[in-house]
CSV table of N, CA and C in Angstrom, one decimal:
chain,number,residue,atom,x,y,z
A,1,PHE,N,3.9,22.5,-0.6
A,1,PHE,CA,4.9,22.3,0.4
A,1,PHE,C,5.6,21.0,0.2
A,2,LEU,N,4.8,19.9,-0.1
A,2,LEU,CA,5.5,18.5,-0.1
A,2,LEU,C,6.3,18.6,-1.4
A,3,ASP,N,5.8,19.2,-2.5
A,3,ASP,CA,6.6,19.4,-3.8
A,3,ASP,C,7.9,20.1,-3.6
A,4,ALA,N,7.8,21.0,-2.7
A,4,ALA,CA,9.2,22.0,-2.5
A,4,ALA,C,10.2,21.0,-1.7
A,5,LEU,N,9.8,20.2,-0.9
A,5,LEU,CA,10.6,19.3,-0.2
A,5,LEU,C,11.4,18.4,-1.2
A,6,LYS,N,10.7,17.9,-2.2
A,6,LYS,CA,11.3,17.0,-3.1
A,6,LYS,C,12.1,17.7,-4.3
A,7,SER,N,11.7,18.8,-4.6
A,7,SER,CA,12.3,19.8,-5.6
A,7,SER,C,13.8,20.2,-5.4
A,8,GLY,N,13.9,20.5,-4.3
A,8,GLY,CA,15.2,21.1,-3.9
A,8,GLY,C,15.2,22.7,-4.0
A,9,GLU,N,14.0,23.3,-4.5
A,9,GLU,CA,13.8,24.7,-4.5
A,9,GLU,C,13.4,25.2,-3.3
A,10,HIS,N,14.1,25.0,-2.3
A,10,HIS,CA,13.7,25.3,-0.9
A,10,HIS,C,13.7,26.8,-0.6
A,11,GLY,N,14.8,27.5,-1.0
A,11,GLY,CA,14.8,29.0,-0.9
A,11,GLY,C,13.5,29.8,-1.6
A,12,ALA,N,13.4,29.3,-2.8
A,12,ALA,CA,12.3,30.0,-3.5
A,12,ALA,C,11.0,29.8,-2.9
A,13,TYR,N,10.8,28.6,-2.4
A,13,TYR,CA,9.5,28.2,-1.7
A,13,TYR,C,9.2,29.1,-0.4
A,14,ILE,N,10.4,29.1,0.3
A,14,ILE,CA,10.2,29.8,1.6
A,14,ILE,C,10.1,31.3,1.3
A,15,LYS,N,10.7,31.9,0.3
A,15,LYS,CA,10.5,33.4,0.1
A,15,LYS,C,9.1,33.7,-0.4
A,16,ASN,N,8.7,32.8,-1.3
A,16,ASN,CA,7.4,33.0,-1.8
A,16,ASN,C,6.1,32.6,-1.1
A,17,ASN,N,6.3,31.6,-0.1
A,17,ASN,CA,5.2,31.0,0.6
A,17,ASN,C,5.1,31.2,2.1
A,18,PHE,N,6.1,31.7,2.8
A,18,PHE,CA,6.1,32.0,4.1
A,18,PHE,C,5.6,33.4,4.5
A,19,SER,N,4.7,33.4,5.4
A,19,SER,CA,4.3,34.8,5.9
A,19,SER,C,5.5,35.5,6.4
A,20,GLU,N,5.4,36.9,6.4
A,20,GLU,CA,6.6,37.7,6.8
A,20,GLU,C,6.9,37.3,8.2
A,21,GLN,N,6.1,37.2,9.0
A,21,GLN,CA,6.3,36.9,10.6
A,21,GLN,C,7.0,35.5,10.5
A,22,PHE,N,6.6,34.5,9.9
A,22,PHE,CA,7.1,33.2,9.9
A,22,PHE,C,8.6,33.3,9.4
A,23,LEU,N,8.6,33.9,8.4
A,23,LEU,CA,9.9,34.1,7.7
A,23,LEU,C,10.9,34.9,8.6
A,24,ASN,N,10.5,35.6,9.6
A,24,ASN,CA,11.4,36.4,10.3
A,24,ASN,C,11.6,35.7,11.8
A,25,ASP,N,10.7,34.5,11.9
A,25,ASP,CA,10.9,33.8,13.2
A,25,ASP,C,12.2,33.2,13.4
A,26,PHE,N,12.6,32.8,12.1
A,26,PHE,CA,14.1,32.1,12.1
A,26,PHE,C,14.7,32.7,11.0
A,27,SER,N,16.0,32.6,11.1
A,27,SER,CA,16.9,33.1,9.9
A,27,SER,C,16.8,32.2,8.7
A,28,MET,N,17.0,32.6,7.6
A,28,MET,CA,16.8,32.0,6.2
A,28,MET,C,17.8,30.7,6.3
A,29,GLU,N,18.9,30.9,6.9
A,29,GLU,CA,19.9,29.8,7.0
A,29,GLU,C,19.2,28.6,7.9
A,30,GLU,N,18.5,28.9,8.8
A,30,GLU,CA,17.7,28.0,9.6
A,30,GLU,C,16.5,27.3,8.9
A,31,HIS,N,15.8,28.2,8.2
A,31,HIS,CA,14.8,27.7,7.4
A,31,HIS,C,15.4,26.7,6.2
A,32,LEU,N,16.3,26.9,5.7
A,32,LEU,CA,17.0,26.1,4.6
A,32,LEU,C,17.4,24.9,5.1
A,33,SER,N,18.2,25.0,6.4
A,33,SER,CA,18.8,23.9,6.9
A,33,SER,C,17.6,22.8,7.3
A,34,PHE,N,16.5,23.3,7.9
A,34,PHE,CA,15.5,22.3,8.1
A,34,PHE,C,15.0,21.6,6.9
A,35,PHE,N,14.7,22.5,5.8
A,35,PHE,CA,14.2,21.8,4.6
A,35,PHE,C,15.2,20.8,4.0
A,36,GLN,N,16.6,21.2,4.2
A,36,GLN,CA,17.4,20.2,3.4
A,36,GLN,C,17.6,19.0,4.3
A,37,GLN,N,17.6,19.0,5.8
A,37,GLN,CA,17.7,17.8,6.5
A,37,GLN,C,16.4,17.0,6.3
A,38,VAL,N,15.2,17.4,6.3
A,38,VAL,CA,14.1,16.7,6.0
A,38,VAL,C,14.2,16.0,4.6
A,39,SER,N,14.5,16.8,3.6
A,39,SER,CA,14.6,16.4,2.2
A,39,SER,C,15.6,15.3,2.3
A,40,MET,N,16.7,15.4,2.8
A,40,MET,CA,17.8,14.3,2.9
A,40,MET,C,17.3,13.2,3.6
A,41,MET,N,16.8,13.2,4.6
A,41,MET,CA,16.3,12.1,5.5
A,41,MET,C,15.0,11.3,4.9
A,42,HIS,N,14.2,12.1,4.3
A,42,HIS,CA,12.9,11.5,3.9
A,42,HIS,C,12.6,11.5,2.4
A,43,GLY,N,13.4,12.4,1.7
A,43,GLY,CA,13.2,12.4,0.1
A,43,GLY,C,11.9,13.1,-0.2
A,44,GLY,N,10.9,13.0,0.6
A,44,GLY,CA,9.5,13.6,0.4
A,44,GLY,C,8.6,12.7,1.1
A,45,PHE,N,7.2,12.9,0.9
A,45,PHE,CA,6.2,12.3,1.7
A,45,PHE,C,5.1,11.9,0.9
A,46,LYS,N,4.3,10.8,1.1
A,46,LYS,CA,3.2,10.4,0.4
A,46,LYS,C,2.0,10.6,1.3
A,47,VAL,N,1.2,11.4,1.2
A,47,VAL,CA,0.0,11.6,2.2
A,47,VAL,C,-0.9,10.3,2.2
A,48,HIS,N,-1.1,9.9,3.4
A,48,HIS,CA,-2.1,8.7,3.5
A,48,HIS,C,-3.3,9.1,4.1
A,49,THR,N,-3.4,10.1,5.1
A,49,THR,CA,-4.6,10.3,5.8
A,49,THR,C,-4.7,11.9,6.1
A,50,ILE,N,-5.7,12.4,5.8
A,50,ILE,CA,-6.0,13.9,6.2
A,50,ILE,C,-6.7,13.9,7.6
A,51,GLU,N,-6.1,14.3,8.6
A,51,GLU,CA,-6.6,14.4,9.9
A,51,GLU,C,-7.5,15.7,10.1
A,52,LYS,N,-7.2,16.8,9.4
A,52,LYS,CA,-7.9,18.0,9.6
A,52,LYS,C,-7.7,18.8,8.3
A,53,SER,N,-8.7,19.5,7.9
A,53,SER,CA,-8.7,20.2,6.6
A,53,SER,C,-9.6,21.4,6.8
A,54,SER,N,-9.1,22.6,6.8
A,54,SER,CA,-10.0,23.8,6.8
A,54,SER,C,-9.3,25.0,5.9
A,55,GLU,N,-9.9,26.1,6.0
A,55,GLU,CA,-9.4,27.1,5.1
A,55,GLU,C,-8.0,27.5,5.4
A,56,ASP,N,-7.7,27.4,6.7
A,56,ASP,CA,-6.4,27.8,7.0
A,56,ASP,C,-5.5,26.9,7.9
A,57,GLU,N,-5.9,25.5,7.8
A,57,GLU,CA,-5.1,24.6,8.5
A,57,GLU,C,-5.2,23.2,7.9
A,58,LEU,N,-4.1,22.4,7.8
A,58,LEU,CA,-4.1,21.1,7.4
A,58,LEU,C,-3.2,20.2,8.1
A,59,ILE,N,-3.7,19.1,8.5
A,59,ILE,CA,-2.9,18.1,9.3
A,59,ILE,C,-3.1,16.8,8.6
A,60,VAL,N,-1.9,16.3,8.2
A,60,VAL,CA,-2.0,15.0,7.5
A,60,VAL,C,-0.9,13.9,8.1
A,61,ILE,N,-1.2,12.7,7.9
A,61,ILE,CA,-0.3,11.6,8.1
A,61,ILE,C,0.1,11.1,6.9
A,62,ALA,N,1.6,11.3,6.7
A,62,ALA,CA,2.4,10.9,5.7
A,62,ALA,C,3.4,10.1,5.8
A,63,LYS,N,3.9,9.2,4.6
A,63,LYS,CA,4.8,8.1,4.9
A,63,LYS,C,6.1,8.7,4.1
A,64,SER,N,7.3,8.7,4.8
A,64,SER,CA,8.5,9.1,4.2
A,64,SER,C,8.7,8.1,2.9
A,65,GLN,N,9.3,8.8,1.9
A,65,GLN,CA,9.7,8.0,0.8
A,65,GLN,C,11.0,7.3,0.7
A,66,LYS,N,11.9,7.7,1.8
A,66,LYS,CA,13.3,7.0,1.8
A,66,LYS,C,13.2,6.1,3.0
A,67,ARG,N,12.2,6.2,4.0
A,67,ARG,CA,12.4,5.4,5.3
A,67,ARG,C,11.0,4.8,5.4
A,68,ASP,N,11.1,3.8,6.4
A,68,ASP,CA,9.9,3.2,6.8
A,68,ASP,C,9.3,4.0,8.1
A,69,ALA,N,9.1,5.2,7.9
A,69,ALA,CA,8.8,6.2,8.9
A,69,ALA,C,7.4,7.0,8.5
A,70,TRP,N,6.7,7.3,9.4
A,70,TRP,CA,5.4,8.2,9.3
A,70,TRP,C,5.5,9.4,10.1
A,71,ARG,N,5.0,10.4,9.5
A,71,ARG,CA,5.0,11.8,10.2
A,71,ARG,C,3.6,12.3,10.1
A,72,ARG,N,3.3,13.1,11.1
A,72,ARG,CA,2.4,14.0,11.2
A,72,ARG,C,2.7,15.4,10.8
A,73,ILE,N,2.3,15.9,9.7
A,73,ILE,CA,2.6,17.2,9.2
A,73,ILE,C,1.4,18.2,9.4
A,74,HIS,N,1.8,19.3,10.0
A,74,HIS,CA,0.8,20.3,10.4
A,74,HIS,C,1.1,21.7,9.8
A,75,LEU,N,0.2,22.2,8.8
A,75,LEU,CA,0.5,23.4,8.2
A,75,LEU,C,-0.7,24.4,8.5
A,76,GLN,N,-0.3,25.6,8.8
A,76,GLN,CA,-1.3,26.5,9.1
A,76,GLN,C,-0.9,27.8,8.2
A,77,THR,N,-2.0,28.5,7.7
A,77,THR,CA,-1.8,29.6,6.8
A,77,THR,C,-2.6,30.7,7.2
A,78,LYS,N,-2.3,31.9,6.6
A,78,LYS,CA,-3.1,33.2,7.0
A,78,LYS,C,-4.3,32.7,6.2
A,79,PRO,N,-5.5,33.3,6.7
A,79,PRO,CA,-6.8,32.9,6.3
A,79,PRO,C,-7.3,33.6,4.9
A,80,ASP,N,-6.5,34.8,4.7
A,80,ASP,CA,-6.7,35.3,3.4
A,80,ASP,C,-5.8,35.3,2.3
A,81,PRO,N,-6.2,35.3,1.1
A,81,PRO,CA,-5.3,35.0,0.0
A,81,PRO,C,-4.0,36.0,0.1
A,82,PRO,N,-2.9,35.5,-0.2
A,82,PRO,CA,-2.6,34.3,-0.8
A,82,PRO,C,-2.1,33.1,0.1
A,83,HIS,N,-2.8,33.2,1.2
A,83,HIS,CA,-2.7,32.1,2.2
A,83,HIS,C,-1.2,31.7,2.6
A,84,LYS,N,-0.4,32.7,3.0
A,84,LYS,CA,1.0,32.4,3.4
A,84,LYS,C,1.1,31.6,4.6
A,85,LEU,N,2.1,30.7,4.5
A,85,LEU,CA,2.3,29.8,5.6
A,85,LEU,C,2.8,30.5,7.0
A,86,THR,N,2.0,30.2,8.0
A,86,THR,CA,2.3,30.9,9.3
A,86,THR,C,3.0,29.9,10.4
A,87,LEU,N,2.7,28.6,10.1
A,87,LEU,CA,3.1,27.6,11.1
A,87,LEU,C,3.3,26.2,10.2
A,88,PHE,N,4.4,25.7,10.6
A,88,PHE,CA,4.8,24.4,10.1
A,88,PHE,C,5.2,23.6,11.3
A,89,GLY,N,4.8,22.3,11.4
A,89,GLY,CA,5.3,21.2,12.3
A,89,GLY,C,5.1,19.8,11.7
A,90,MET,N,6.2,19.1,12.3
A,90,MET,CA,6.2,17.8,11.8
A,90,MET,C,6.7,16.9,13.0
A,91,ASP,N,5.8,15.9,13.4
A,91,ASP,CA,6.1,15.0,14.5
A,91,ASP,C,6.0,13.6,14.0
A,92,MET,N,6.7,12.5,14.7
A,92,MET,CA,6.6,11.2,14.5
A,92,MET,C,5.1,10.8,14.7
A,93,ALA,N,4.6,9.8,13.8
A,93,ALA,CA,3.4,9.3,13.9
A,93,ALA,C,3.4,7.8,13.9
A,94,ASP,N,2.2,7.2,14.3
A,94,ASP,CA,2.2,5.7,14.2
A,94,ASP,C,1.8,5.5,12.8
A,95,SER,N,2.1,4.4,12.3
A,95,SER,CA,1.7,3.9,11.0
A,95,SER,C,0.1,3.7,11.0
A,96,PRO,N,-0.6,4.3,10.2
A,96,PRO,CA,-2.0,4.1,10.2
A,96,PRO,C,-2.4,2.7,9.6
A,97,ILE,N,-1.5,2.2,8.8
A,97,ILE,CA,-1.7,0.8,8.3
A,97,ILE,C,-1.6,-0.2,9.4
A,98,GLU,N,-0.4,-0.1,10.2
A,98,GLU,CA,-0.3,-1.1,11.1
A,98,GLU,C,-1.2,-1.1,12.2
A,99,SER,N,-1.8,0.3,12.6
A,99,SER,CA,-2.8,0.3,13.6
A,99,SER,C,-4.2,-0.3,13.2
A,100,GLU,N,-4.2,-0.5,11.7
A,100,GLU,CA,-5.5,-1.2,11.2
A,100,GLU,C,-5.4,-2.7,11.3
A,101,ALA,N,-4.3,-3.2,11.4
A,101,ALA,CA,-4.2,-4.6,11.4
A,101,ALA,C,-3.4,-5.1,12.7
A,102,PRO,N,-3.8,-6.4,13.0
A,102,PRO,CA,-3.1,-6.9,14.2
A,102,PRO,C,-1.6,-6.9,14.0
A,103,PRO,N,-0.8,-6.8,15.1
A,103,PRO,CA,0.6,-6.8,15.0
A,103,PRO,C,1.2,-8.2,14.5
A,104,LYS,N,2.1,-8.3,13.5
A,104,LYS,CA,2.6,-9.5,13.1
A,104,LYS,C,3.9,-9.7,13.9
A,105,LYS,N,3.9,-11.1,14.4
A,105,LYS,CA,5.1,-11.5,15.0
A,105,LYS,C,6.3,-11.8,14.0
A,106,MET,N,7.4,-11.2,14.3
A,106,MET,CA,8.5,-11.6,13.4
A,106,MET,C,9.5,-12.6,13.7
A,107,THR,N,9.7,-13.4,12.6
A,107,THR,CA,10.8,-14.4,13.1
A,107,THR,C,12.2,-13.8,13.2
A,108,GLU,N,13.1,-14.6,13.8
A,108,GLU,CA,14.5,-14.0,14.0
A,108,GLU,C,15.1,-13.6,12.7
A,109,ARG,N,14.8,-14.4,11.6
A,109,ARG,CA,15.4,-14.0,10.2
A,109,ARG,C,14.8,-12.7,9.7
A,110,GLU,N,13.4,-12.5,9.8
A,110,GLU,CA,12.8,-11.2,9.5
A,110,GLU,C,13.4,-10.1,10.4
A,111,ILE,N,13.7,-10.2,11.6
A,111,ILE,CA,14.3,-9.1,12.5
A,111,ILE,C,15.5,-8.8,11.9
A,112,LEU,N,16.4,-9.8,11.7
A,112,LEU,CA,17.8,-9.5,11.2
A,112,LEU,C,17.8,-8.9,9.8
A,113,ASP,N,17.0,-9.2,8.9
A,113,ASP,CA,16.8,-8.7,7.6
A,113,ASP,C,16.4,-7.2,7.8
A,114,PHE,N,15.3,-6.9,8.6
A,114,PHE,CA,14.9,-5.7,8.8
A,114,PHE,C,16.1,-4.8,9.4
A,115,VAL,N,16.8,-5.1,10.3
A,115,VAL,CA,17.9,-4.4,10.9
A,115,VAL,C,18.9,-4.1,9.8
A,116,GLU,N,19.3,-5.0,9.0
A,116,GLU,CA,20.3,-4.9,8.0
A,116,GLU,C,19.9,-3.9,6.8
A,117,ARG,N,18.6,-4.0,6.6
A,117,ARG,CA,18.1,-3.1,5.5
A,117,ARG,C,18.0,-1.6,6.1
A,118,GLU,N,17.9,-1.4,7.3
A,118,GLU,CA,17.8,-0.1,8.0
A,118,GLU,C,19.3,0.4,8.1
A,119,LEU,N,20.2,-0.4,8.6
A,119,LEU,CA,21.5,0.0,8.6
A,119,LEU,C,22.1,0.3,7.2
A,120,ASN,N,21.7,-0.3,6.1
A,120,ASN,CA,22.2,-0.2,4.9
A,120,ASN,C,21.6,1.3,4.4
A,121,THR,N,20.4,1.5,4.7
A,121,THR,CA,19.9,2.8,4.3
A,121,THR,C,20.5,3.9,4.9
A,122,MET,N,20.6,3.8,6.3
A,122,MET,CA,21.4,4.8,7.0
A,122,MET,C,22.7,5.0,6.6
A,123,SER,N,23.6,4.1,6.2
A,123,SER,CA,24.9,4.2,5.9
A,123,SER,C,25.1,4.8,4.5
A,124,LYS,N,24.0,4.8,3.6
A,124,LYS,CA,23.9,5.5,2.2
A,124,LYS,C,23.8,7.1,2.4
A,125,GLU,N,23.3,7.5,3.5
A,125,GLU,CA,22.9,8.9,3.6
A,125,GLU,C,24.0,9.8,4.1
């Protein structure tokens, strides 16, 4: 799934890996639009933490490759091979790294630098 976000082969991934029910829950245009938006905004994700892993469900905390953003990604599949995707969800998540360390107080200069970097990143998209 994460490789499909980066590769740009969204249509092929959707057709080959979504269950028939999930495929029909939304139009192909809506599925593609979602993949394209996530790909454009985040570029991909690097998994940091696996919150849940079972035969038919995976929940991970992952960091965006384009932004300083963390997401909880939830995938659910049919229990039987070929384990087609039946559910996909993505929510904002707190940084697991920041929650492990005490918060750092930023100087005014650090705040201004951070805001400038974020605005530059957003203006390039």
